[in-house]
Coordinates of C-alpha atoms in Angstrom, one line a residue:
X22 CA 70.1 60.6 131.0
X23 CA 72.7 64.0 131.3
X24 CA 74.2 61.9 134.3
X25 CA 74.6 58.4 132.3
X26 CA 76.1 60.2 129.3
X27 CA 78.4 62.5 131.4
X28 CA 79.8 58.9 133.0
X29 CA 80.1 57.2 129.4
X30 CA 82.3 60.2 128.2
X31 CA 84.4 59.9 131.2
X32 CA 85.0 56.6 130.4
X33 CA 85.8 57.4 127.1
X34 CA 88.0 59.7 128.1
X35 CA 90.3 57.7 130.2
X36 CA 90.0 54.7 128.0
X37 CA 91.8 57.1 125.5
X38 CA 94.5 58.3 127.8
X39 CA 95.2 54.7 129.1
X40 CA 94.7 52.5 125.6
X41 CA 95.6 52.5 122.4
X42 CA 93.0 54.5 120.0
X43 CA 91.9 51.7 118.0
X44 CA 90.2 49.9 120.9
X45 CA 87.9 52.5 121.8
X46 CA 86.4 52.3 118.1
X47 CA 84.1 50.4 119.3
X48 CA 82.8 51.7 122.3
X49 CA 79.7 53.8 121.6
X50 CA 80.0 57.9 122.2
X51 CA 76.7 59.5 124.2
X52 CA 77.1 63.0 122.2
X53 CA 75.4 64.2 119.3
X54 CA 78.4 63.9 117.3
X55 CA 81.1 61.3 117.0
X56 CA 84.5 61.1 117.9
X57 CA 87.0 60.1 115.2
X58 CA 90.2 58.0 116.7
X59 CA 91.9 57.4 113.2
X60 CA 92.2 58.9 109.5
X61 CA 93.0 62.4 112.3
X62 CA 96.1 62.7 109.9
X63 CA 94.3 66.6 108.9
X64 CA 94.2 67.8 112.4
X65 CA 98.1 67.2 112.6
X66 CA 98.8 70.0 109.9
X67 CA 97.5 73.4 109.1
X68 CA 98.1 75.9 106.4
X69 CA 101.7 76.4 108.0
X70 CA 102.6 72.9 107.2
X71 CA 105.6 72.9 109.4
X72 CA 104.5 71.6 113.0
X73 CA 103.1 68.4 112.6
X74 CA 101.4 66.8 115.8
X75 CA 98.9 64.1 116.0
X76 CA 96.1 64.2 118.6
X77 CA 94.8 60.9 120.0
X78 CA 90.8 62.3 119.3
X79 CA 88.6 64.7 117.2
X80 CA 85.5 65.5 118.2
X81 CA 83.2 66.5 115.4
X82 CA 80.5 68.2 117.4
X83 CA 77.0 68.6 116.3
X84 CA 75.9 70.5 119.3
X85 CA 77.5 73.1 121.8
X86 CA 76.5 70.5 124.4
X87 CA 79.3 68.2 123.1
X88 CA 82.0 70.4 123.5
X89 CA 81.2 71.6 126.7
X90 CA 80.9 68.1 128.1
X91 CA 83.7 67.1 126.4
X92 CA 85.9 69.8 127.9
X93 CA 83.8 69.1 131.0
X94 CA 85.0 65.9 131.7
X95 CA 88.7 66.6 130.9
X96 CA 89.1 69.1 133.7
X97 CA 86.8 66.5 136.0
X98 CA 89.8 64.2 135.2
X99 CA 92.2 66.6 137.3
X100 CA 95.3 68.1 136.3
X101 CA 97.5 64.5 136.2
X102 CA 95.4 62.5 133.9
X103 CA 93.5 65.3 131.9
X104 CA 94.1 65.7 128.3
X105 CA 94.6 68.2 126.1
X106 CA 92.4 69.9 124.0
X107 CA 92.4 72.3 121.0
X108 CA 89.5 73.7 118.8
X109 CA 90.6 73.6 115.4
X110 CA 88.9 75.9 112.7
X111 CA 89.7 75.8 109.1
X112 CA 93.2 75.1 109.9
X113 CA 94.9 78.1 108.8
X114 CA 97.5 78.2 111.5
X115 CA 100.8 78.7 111.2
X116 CA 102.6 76.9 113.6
X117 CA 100.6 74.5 115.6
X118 CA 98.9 76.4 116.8
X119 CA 95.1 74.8 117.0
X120 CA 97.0 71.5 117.2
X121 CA 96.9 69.3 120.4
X122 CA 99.5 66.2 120.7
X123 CA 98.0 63.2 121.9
X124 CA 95.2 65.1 123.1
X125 CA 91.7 66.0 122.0
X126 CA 91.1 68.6 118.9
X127 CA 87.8 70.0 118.7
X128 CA 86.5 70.4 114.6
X129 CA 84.5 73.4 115.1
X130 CA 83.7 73.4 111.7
X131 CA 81.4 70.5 112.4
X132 CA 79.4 72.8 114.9
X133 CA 78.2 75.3 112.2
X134 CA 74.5 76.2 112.8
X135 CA 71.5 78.3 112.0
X136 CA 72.4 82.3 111.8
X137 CA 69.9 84.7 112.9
X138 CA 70.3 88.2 111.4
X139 CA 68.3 90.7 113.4
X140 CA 67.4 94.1 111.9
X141 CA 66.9 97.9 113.1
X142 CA 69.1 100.7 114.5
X143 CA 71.8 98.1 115.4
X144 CA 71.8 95.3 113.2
X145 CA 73.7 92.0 114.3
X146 CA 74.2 88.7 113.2
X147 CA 74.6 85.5 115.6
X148 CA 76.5 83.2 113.7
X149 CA 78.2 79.9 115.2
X150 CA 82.1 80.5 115.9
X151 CA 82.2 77.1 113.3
X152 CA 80.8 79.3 110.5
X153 CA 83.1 80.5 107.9
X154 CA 82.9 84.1 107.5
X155 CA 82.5 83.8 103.3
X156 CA 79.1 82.0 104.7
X157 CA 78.3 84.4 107.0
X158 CA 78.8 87.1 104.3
X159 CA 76.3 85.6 101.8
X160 CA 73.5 84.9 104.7
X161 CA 73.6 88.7 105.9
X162 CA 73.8 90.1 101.9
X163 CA 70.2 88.3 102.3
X164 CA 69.1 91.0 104.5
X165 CA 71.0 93.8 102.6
X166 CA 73.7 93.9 105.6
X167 CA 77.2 92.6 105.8
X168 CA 79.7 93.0 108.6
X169 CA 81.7 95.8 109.1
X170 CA 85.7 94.3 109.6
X171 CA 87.1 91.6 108.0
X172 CA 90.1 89.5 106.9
X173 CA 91.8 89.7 103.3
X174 CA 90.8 86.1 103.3
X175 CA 86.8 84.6 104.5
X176 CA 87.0 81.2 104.3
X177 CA 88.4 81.3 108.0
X178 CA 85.7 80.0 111.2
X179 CA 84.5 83.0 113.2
X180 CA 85.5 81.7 115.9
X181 CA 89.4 81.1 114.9
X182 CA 89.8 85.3 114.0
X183 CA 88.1 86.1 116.7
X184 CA 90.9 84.4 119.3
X185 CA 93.2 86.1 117.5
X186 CA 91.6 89.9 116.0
X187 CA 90.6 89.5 112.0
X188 CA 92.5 92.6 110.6
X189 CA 92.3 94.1 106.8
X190 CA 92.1 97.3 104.9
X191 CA 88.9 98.2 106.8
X192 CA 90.5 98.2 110.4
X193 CA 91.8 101.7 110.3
X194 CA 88.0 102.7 110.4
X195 CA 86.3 100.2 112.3
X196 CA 88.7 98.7 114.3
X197 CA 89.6 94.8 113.4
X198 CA 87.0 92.0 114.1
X199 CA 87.1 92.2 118.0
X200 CA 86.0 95.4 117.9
X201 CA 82.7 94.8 116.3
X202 CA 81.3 91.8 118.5
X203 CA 78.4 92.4 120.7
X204 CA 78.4 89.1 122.4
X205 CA 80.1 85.7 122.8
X206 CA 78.8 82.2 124.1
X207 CA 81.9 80.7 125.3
X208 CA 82.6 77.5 127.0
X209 CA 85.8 77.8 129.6
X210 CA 88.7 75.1 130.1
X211 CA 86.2 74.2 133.3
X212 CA 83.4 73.1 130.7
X213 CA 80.9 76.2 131.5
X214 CA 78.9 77.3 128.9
X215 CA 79.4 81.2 129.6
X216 CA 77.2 84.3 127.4
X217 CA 79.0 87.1 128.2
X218 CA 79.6 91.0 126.5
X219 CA 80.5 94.1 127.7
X220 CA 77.5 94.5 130.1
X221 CA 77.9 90.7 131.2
X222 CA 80.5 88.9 132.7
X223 CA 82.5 91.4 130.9
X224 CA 86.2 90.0 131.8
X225 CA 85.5 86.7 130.1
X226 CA 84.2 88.9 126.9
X227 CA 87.5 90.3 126.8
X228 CA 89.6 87.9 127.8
X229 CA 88.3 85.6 125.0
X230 CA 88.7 88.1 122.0
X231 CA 92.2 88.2 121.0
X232 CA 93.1 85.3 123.5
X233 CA 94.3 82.9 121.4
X234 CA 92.1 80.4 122.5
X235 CA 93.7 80.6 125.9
X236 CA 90.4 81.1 128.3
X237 CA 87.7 79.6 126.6
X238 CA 86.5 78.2 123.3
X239 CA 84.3 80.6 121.5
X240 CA 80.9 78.6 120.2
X241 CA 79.1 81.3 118.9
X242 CA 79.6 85.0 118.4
X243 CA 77.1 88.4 117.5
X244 CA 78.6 90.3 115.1
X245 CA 77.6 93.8 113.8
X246 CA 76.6 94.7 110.8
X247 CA 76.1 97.4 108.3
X248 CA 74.2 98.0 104.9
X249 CA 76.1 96.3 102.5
X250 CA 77.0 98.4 98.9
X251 CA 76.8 96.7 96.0
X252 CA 79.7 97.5 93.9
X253 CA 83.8 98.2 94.3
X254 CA 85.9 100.8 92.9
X255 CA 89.2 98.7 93.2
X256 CA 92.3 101.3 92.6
X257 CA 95.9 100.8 92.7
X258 CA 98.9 102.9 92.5
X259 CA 102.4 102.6 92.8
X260 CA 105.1 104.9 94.9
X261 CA 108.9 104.2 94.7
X262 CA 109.6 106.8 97.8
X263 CA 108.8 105.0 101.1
X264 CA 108.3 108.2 102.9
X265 CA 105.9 109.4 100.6
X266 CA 103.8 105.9 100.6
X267 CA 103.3 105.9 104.2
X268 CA 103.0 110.0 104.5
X269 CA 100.1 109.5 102.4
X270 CA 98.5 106.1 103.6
X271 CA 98.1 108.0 107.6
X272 CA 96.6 111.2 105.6
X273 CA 93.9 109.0 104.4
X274 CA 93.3 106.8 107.1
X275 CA 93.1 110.0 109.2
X276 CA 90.4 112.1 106.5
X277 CA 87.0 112.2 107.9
X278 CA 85.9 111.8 103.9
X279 CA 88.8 108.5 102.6
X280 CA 88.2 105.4 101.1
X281 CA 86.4 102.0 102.5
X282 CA 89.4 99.9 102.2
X283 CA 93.5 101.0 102.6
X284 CA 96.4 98.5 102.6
X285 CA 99.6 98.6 101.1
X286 CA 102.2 96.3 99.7
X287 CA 105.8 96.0 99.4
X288 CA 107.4 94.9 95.7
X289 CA 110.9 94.0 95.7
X290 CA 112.6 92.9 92.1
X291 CA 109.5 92.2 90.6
X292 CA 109.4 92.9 86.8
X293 CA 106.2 91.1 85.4
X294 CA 104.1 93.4 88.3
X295 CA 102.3 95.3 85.2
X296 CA 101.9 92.2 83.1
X297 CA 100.2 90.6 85.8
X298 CA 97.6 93.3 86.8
X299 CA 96.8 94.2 83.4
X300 CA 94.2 91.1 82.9
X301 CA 92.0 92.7 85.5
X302 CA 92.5 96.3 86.0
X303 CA 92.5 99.0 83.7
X304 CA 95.2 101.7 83.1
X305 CA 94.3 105.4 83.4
X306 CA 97.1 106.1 80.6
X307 CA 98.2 103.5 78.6
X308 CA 101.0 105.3 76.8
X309 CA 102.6 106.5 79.9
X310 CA 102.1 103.2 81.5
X311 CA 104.4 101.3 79.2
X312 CA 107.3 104.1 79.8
X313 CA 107.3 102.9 83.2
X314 CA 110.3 100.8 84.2
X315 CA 110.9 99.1 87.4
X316 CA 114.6 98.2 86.8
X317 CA 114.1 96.3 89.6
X318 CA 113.8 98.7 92.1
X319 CA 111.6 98.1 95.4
X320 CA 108.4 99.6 95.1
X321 CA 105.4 100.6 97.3
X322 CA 101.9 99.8 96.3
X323 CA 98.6 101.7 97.7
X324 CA 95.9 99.7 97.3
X325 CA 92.5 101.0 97.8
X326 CA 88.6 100.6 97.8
X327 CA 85.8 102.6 97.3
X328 CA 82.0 101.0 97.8
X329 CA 78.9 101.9 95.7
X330 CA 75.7 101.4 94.9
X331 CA 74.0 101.3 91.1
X332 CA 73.1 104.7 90.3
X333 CA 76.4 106.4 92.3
X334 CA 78.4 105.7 90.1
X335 CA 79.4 109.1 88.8
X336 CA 79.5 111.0 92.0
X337 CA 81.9 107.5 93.5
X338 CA 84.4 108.7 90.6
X339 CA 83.9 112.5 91.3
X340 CA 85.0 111.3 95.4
X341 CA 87.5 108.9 94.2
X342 CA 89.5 111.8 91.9
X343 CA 89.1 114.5 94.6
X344 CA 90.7 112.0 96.7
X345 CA 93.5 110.7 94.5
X346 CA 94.8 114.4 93.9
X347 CA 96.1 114.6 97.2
X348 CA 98.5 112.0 96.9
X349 CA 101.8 111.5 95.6
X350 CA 101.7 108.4 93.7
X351 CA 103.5 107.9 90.4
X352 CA 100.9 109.6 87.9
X353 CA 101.1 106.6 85.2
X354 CA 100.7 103.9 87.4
X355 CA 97.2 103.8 87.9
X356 CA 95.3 101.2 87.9
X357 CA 91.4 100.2 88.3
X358 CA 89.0 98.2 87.9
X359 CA 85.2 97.7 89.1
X360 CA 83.7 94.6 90.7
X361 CA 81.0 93.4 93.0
X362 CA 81.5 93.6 96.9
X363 CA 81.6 90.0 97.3
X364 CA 84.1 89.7 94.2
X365 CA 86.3 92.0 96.2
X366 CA 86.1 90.8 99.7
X367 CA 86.9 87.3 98.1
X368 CA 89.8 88.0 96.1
X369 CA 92.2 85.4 98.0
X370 CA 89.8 82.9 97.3
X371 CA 90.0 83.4 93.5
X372 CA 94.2 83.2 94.2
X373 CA 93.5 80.3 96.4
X374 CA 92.3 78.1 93.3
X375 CA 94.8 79.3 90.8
X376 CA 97.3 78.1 93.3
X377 CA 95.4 74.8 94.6
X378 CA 95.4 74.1 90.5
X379 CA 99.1 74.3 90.4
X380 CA 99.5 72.3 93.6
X381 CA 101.2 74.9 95.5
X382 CA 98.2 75.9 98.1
X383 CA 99.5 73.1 100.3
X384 CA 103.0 74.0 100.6
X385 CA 104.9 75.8 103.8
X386 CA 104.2 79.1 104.4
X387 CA 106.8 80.6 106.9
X388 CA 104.7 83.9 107.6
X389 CA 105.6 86.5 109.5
X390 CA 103.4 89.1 110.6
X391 CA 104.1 92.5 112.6
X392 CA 103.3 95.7 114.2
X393 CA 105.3 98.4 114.0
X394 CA 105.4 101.5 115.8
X395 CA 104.7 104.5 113.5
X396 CA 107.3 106.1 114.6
X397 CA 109.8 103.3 113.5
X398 CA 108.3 102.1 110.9
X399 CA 110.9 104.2 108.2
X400 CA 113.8 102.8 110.1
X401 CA 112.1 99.3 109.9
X402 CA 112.0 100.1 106.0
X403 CA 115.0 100.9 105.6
X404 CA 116.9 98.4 106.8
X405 CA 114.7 95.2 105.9
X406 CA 112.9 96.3 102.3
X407 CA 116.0 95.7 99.6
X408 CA 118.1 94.9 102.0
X409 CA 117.3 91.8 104.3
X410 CA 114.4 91.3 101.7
X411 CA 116.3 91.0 98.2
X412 CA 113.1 89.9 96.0
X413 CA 109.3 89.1 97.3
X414 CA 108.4 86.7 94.4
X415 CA 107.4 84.0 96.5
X416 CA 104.3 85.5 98.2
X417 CA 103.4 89.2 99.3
X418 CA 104.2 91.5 101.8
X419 CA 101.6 93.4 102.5
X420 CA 101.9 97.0 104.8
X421 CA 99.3 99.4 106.3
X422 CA 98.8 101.9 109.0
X423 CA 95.8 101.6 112.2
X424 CA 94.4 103.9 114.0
X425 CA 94.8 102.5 118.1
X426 CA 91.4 104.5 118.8
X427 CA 89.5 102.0 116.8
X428 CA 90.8 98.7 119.4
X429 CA 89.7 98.3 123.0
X430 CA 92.7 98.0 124.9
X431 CA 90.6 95.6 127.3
X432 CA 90.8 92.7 125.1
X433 CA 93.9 90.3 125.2
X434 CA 95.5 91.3 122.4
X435 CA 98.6 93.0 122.6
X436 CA 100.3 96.2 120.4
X437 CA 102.2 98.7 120.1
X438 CA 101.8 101.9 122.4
X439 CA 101.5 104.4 119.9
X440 CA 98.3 106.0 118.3
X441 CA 98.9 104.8 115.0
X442 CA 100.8 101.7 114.3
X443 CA 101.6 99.2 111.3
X444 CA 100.9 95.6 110.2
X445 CA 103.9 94.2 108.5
X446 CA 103.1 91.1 107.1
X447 CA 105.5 88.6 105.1
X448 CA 103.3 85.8 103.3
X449 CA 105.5 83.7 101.1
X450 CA 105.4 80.1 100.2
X451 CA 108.3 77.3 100.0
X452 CA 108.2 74.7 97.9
X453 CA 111.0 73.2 98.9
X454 CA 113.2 72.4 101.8
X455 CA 116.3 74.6 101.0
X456 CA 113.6 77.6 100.4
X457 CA 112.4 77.1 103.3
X458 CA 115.1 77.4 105.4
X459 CA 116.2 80.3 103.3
X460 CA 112.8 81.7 104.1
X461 CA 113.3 80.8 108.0
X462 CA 116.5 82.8 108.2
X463 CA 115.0 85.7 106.4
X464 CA 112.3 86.1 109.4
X465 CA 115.3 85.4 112.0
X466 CA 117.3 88.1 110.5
X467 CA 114.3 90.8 110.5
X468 CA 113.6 89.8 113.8
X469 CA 117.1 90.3 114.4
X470 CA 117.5 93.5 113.3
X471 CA 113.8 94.6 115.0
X472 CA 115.1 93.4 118.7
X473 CA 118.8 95.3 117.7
X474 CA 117.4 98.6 116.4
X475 CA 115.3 98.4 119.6
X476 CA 111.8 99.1 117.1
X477 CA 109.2 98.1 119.8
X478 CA 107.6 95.5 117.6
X479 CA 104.9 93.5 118.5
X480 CA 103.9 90.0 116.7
X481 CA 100.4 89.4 115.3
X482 CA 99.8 85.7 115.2
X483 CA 102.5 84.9 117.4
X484 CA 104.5 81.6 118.0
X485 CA 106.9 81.2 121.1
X486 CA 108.2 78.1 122.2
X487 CA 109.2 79.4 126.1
X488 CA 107.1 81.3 128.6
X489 CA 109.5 83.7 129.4
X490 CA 109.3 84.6 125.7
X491 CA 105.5 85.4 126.1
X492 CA 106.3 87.4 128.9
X493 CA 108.2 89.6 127.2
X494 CA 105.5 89.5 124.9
X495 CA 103.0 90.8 126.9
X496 CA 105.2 92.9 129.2
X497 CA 102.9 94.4 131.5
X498 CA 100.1 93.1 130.7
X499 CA 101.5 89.4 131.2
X500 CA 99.5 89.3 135.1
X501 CA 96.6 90.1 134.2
X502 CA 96.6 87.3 131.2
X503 CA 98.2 84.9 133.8
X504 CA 95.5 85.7 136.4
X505 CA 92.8 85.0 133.4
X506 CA 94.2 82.1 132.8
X507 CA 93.8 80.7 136.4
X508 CA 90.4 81.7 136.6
X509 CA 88.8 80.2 133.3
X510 CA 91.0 77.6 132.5
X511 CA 93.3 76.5 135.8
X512 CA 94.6 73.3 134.7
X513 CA 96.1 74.4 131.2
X514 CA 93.5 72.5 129.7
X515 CA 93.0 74.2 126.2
X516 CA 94.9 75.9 123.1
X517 CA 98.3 73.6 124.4
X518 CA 99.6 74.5 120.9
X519 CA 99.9 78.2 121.7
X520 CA 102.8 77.0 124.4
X521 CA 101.7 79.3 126.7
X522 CA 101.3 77.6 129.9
X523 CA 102.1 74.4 130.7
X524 CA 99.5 72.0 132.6
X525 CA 101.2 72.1 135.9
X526 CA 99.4 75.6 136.7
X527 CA 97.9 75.8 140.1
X528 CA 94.5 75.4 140.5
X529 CA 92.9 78.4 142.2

């Protein structure tokens, strides 16, 4: 039966390489799933909506057997007829990246399955790599446990942060998502289905997590957990001294007693910023707060979080003042506010519908996201916030410190060499074409001035169209990624929208 089926997806296979994709609609598919060869128009965009590439396939897989056959039978094909393929997530790429032209795309949302949370001195979850993490957050509050790192924004597939590293407010203490896996099942570009960690097959485990998809698609991952509080103390204050913001964002992600959640956020020429966070936060001084004037100035916001449970709450604001008096912060600009710890953790989503209501979820977003050195990141300041950045009303730009200790320099993903360094990211919108280009020469002229100032700065979510561009990228590290490469994936088969390699690699 295995051997029949493997032969009919061959077939397939080359059909779709040598004929148009309407006459293989009728040619029946041995997998679980089903293969779609029109109405793909969805895996041709992503949340970037500015690379648009239509694959010849999708594969909507109801088992881990179908991908792996899948993929199987496209490195069978050899390196001259063998397709392309991509697995696509929730699509919230920026540029292409989990697209694959006139090749196969994988909808690993299709492959969610059962999770499994286990219990005791280490608890874990094993949750497919098609599972949105929003889902995987309501299963393990089931249990009273939740994981431990996350994005700003869950309703992204494990498997898609995983490739790249799933980094918030929470990463200066745990480290971001790839440092809190325990195991991965992962099926290479040769169509193995590989369980590996760091006591087994160990190079894969790390070549995978922060690989950009590059070695092997992730199917299913274990994730740890923690007991999971209740309820959110949700502060925020504002600084218009850069020095001062930053000075006081690596005291507290440095404090053996800080908060659970640090991030901070750059506001340029934004007047209605009060207005807009009075709905849902409270002020600690009203009177003073209205004396406040922004004249426009560029201003630094420290966000930050501080989890509870019923019955806490008075010692939480006893921890939360002791902490607060050691910073800088403009006294009458406090604000908070007290939700639940799923409320919190799915604040974008709450944005995402205001936005999806207005039509403008859908629009380009020409992100940019970075990591600066801490020991550049005031020069960075100063000569991109107010200057190359004259407003930020189309979308935030968020800033925050890490502490390297917290990442395992084993995995594939790449930063700064410094001890501390900072995410820098730019997350506007365009809703038109003018603005967009605006928006596009905005990033070129920060980028600019990055390479010209000589800052060390290292993308997050990058995007290169030439190799020679990703070996500067990875520097030294570029032989070992290129020897990882040969060995789990030699023919280029998978993530071709990354532009990595091209398919013409040698087979070892």
């Amino acid at each position: 039966m295995f051997l029949k089926q493997n032969t009919n997806i061959a077939l397939l296979l080359c059909c779709c390489m040598l004929s148009l994709p309407l006459s293989l609609s009728a040619i029946p598919i041995p997998v679980h799933g089903h293969f779609t060869f029109n109405g793909n128009e969805f895996a041709a965009r992503d949340f970037g909506n500015q690379l648009h590439s239509l694959p010849w396939a999708v594969l909507h897989p109801k088992k881990v057997s179908d991908v792996a056959a899948t993929v199987k039978h496209v490195w069978q094909m050899g390196p001259a007829a063998a397709p392309t393929v991509a697995a696509r997530g929730h699509g919230h790429s920026l540029l292409g990246q989990a697209q694959a032209p006139q090749g196969i795309v994988i909808n690993m949302e299709s492959l969610r399955g059962e999770m499994q949370v286990i219990k005791g001195k280490s608890p874990y979850v094993d949750a497919s790599a098609g599972e949105l993490w929003i889902n995987v957050l309501h299963h393990c509050l089931k249990h009273g446990l939740a994981p431990k790192s996350w994005t700003d924004y869950l309703h992204l597939t494990v498997g898609g942060t995983l490739s790249n590293a799933g980094i918030s407010g929470q990463a200066f203490r745990h480290g971001p998502q790839i440092s809190n896996v325990h195991q991965l099942e992962v099926i290479t570009g040769k169509g193995e289905v590989v369980v590996c960690s760091q006591e087994k097959n160990a190079d894969l485990f790390h070549s995978v997590l922060g690989g950009l998809g590059q070695f092997g698609i992730i199917t299913r991952a274990r994730i740890s957990l923690e007991p999971a509080p209740k309820m959110v103390k949700w502060i925020r204050v504002l600084y218009s001294d850069f020095h001062t913001f930053v000075r006081d964002q690596e005291r507290l992600i440095s404090a053996e007693k800080t908060f659970d959640y640090i991030e901070g956020q750059v506001i340029v020429n934004r007047t209605d910023l009060f207005n807009n966070w009075r709905s849902s936060f409270n002020l600690e001084d009203t009177d003073q707060a209205n004396q406040f004037v922004s004249d426009g100035r560029t201003l630094f916001c420290l966000e930050l979080t501080k989890n509870f449970n019923p019955g806490e709450e008075a010692a939480i604001d006893k921890e939360i003042k002791s902490l607060l008096s050691e910073l800088s912060y403009i006294p009458s600009t406090m604000f908070v506010t007290e939700t639940s710890y799923v409320e919190f953790l799915d604040r974008v989503h709450t944005a995402e519908l205001k936005l999806r209501s207005k039509g403008l979820w859908d629009l380009p977003h020409p992100w940019l996201n970075l990591l600066v050195p801490r020991s550049k990141i005031q020069t960075f300041a100063d000569g991109v916030f107010g200057n190359i950045l004259t407003d930020t009303n189309n979308g935030p730009v968020l800033i925050y410190p890490v502490n390297k200790s917290k990442w395992d320099n084993r995995t594939s993903f790449v930063m700064p060499d410094e001890d501390v360094f900072y995410l820098v990211a730019f997350l506007p919108h365009a809703a038109e074409s003018e603005e967009l280009q605006n928006l596009l020469n905005q990033n070129r002229r920060i980028l600019n001035f990055c390479d010209s100032a000589e800052l060390g700065v290292k993308h997050y979510l990058p995007h290169y169209k030439t190799q020679e561009e990703w070996r500067a990228h990875f520097g030294p590290r570029w032989e070992i990624f290129e020897q990882r490469k040969s060995a789990y994936d030699p023919l280029a088969i998978l993530a071709p929208g990354q532009r990595i390699f091209q398919k013409s690699i040698s087979i070892l």
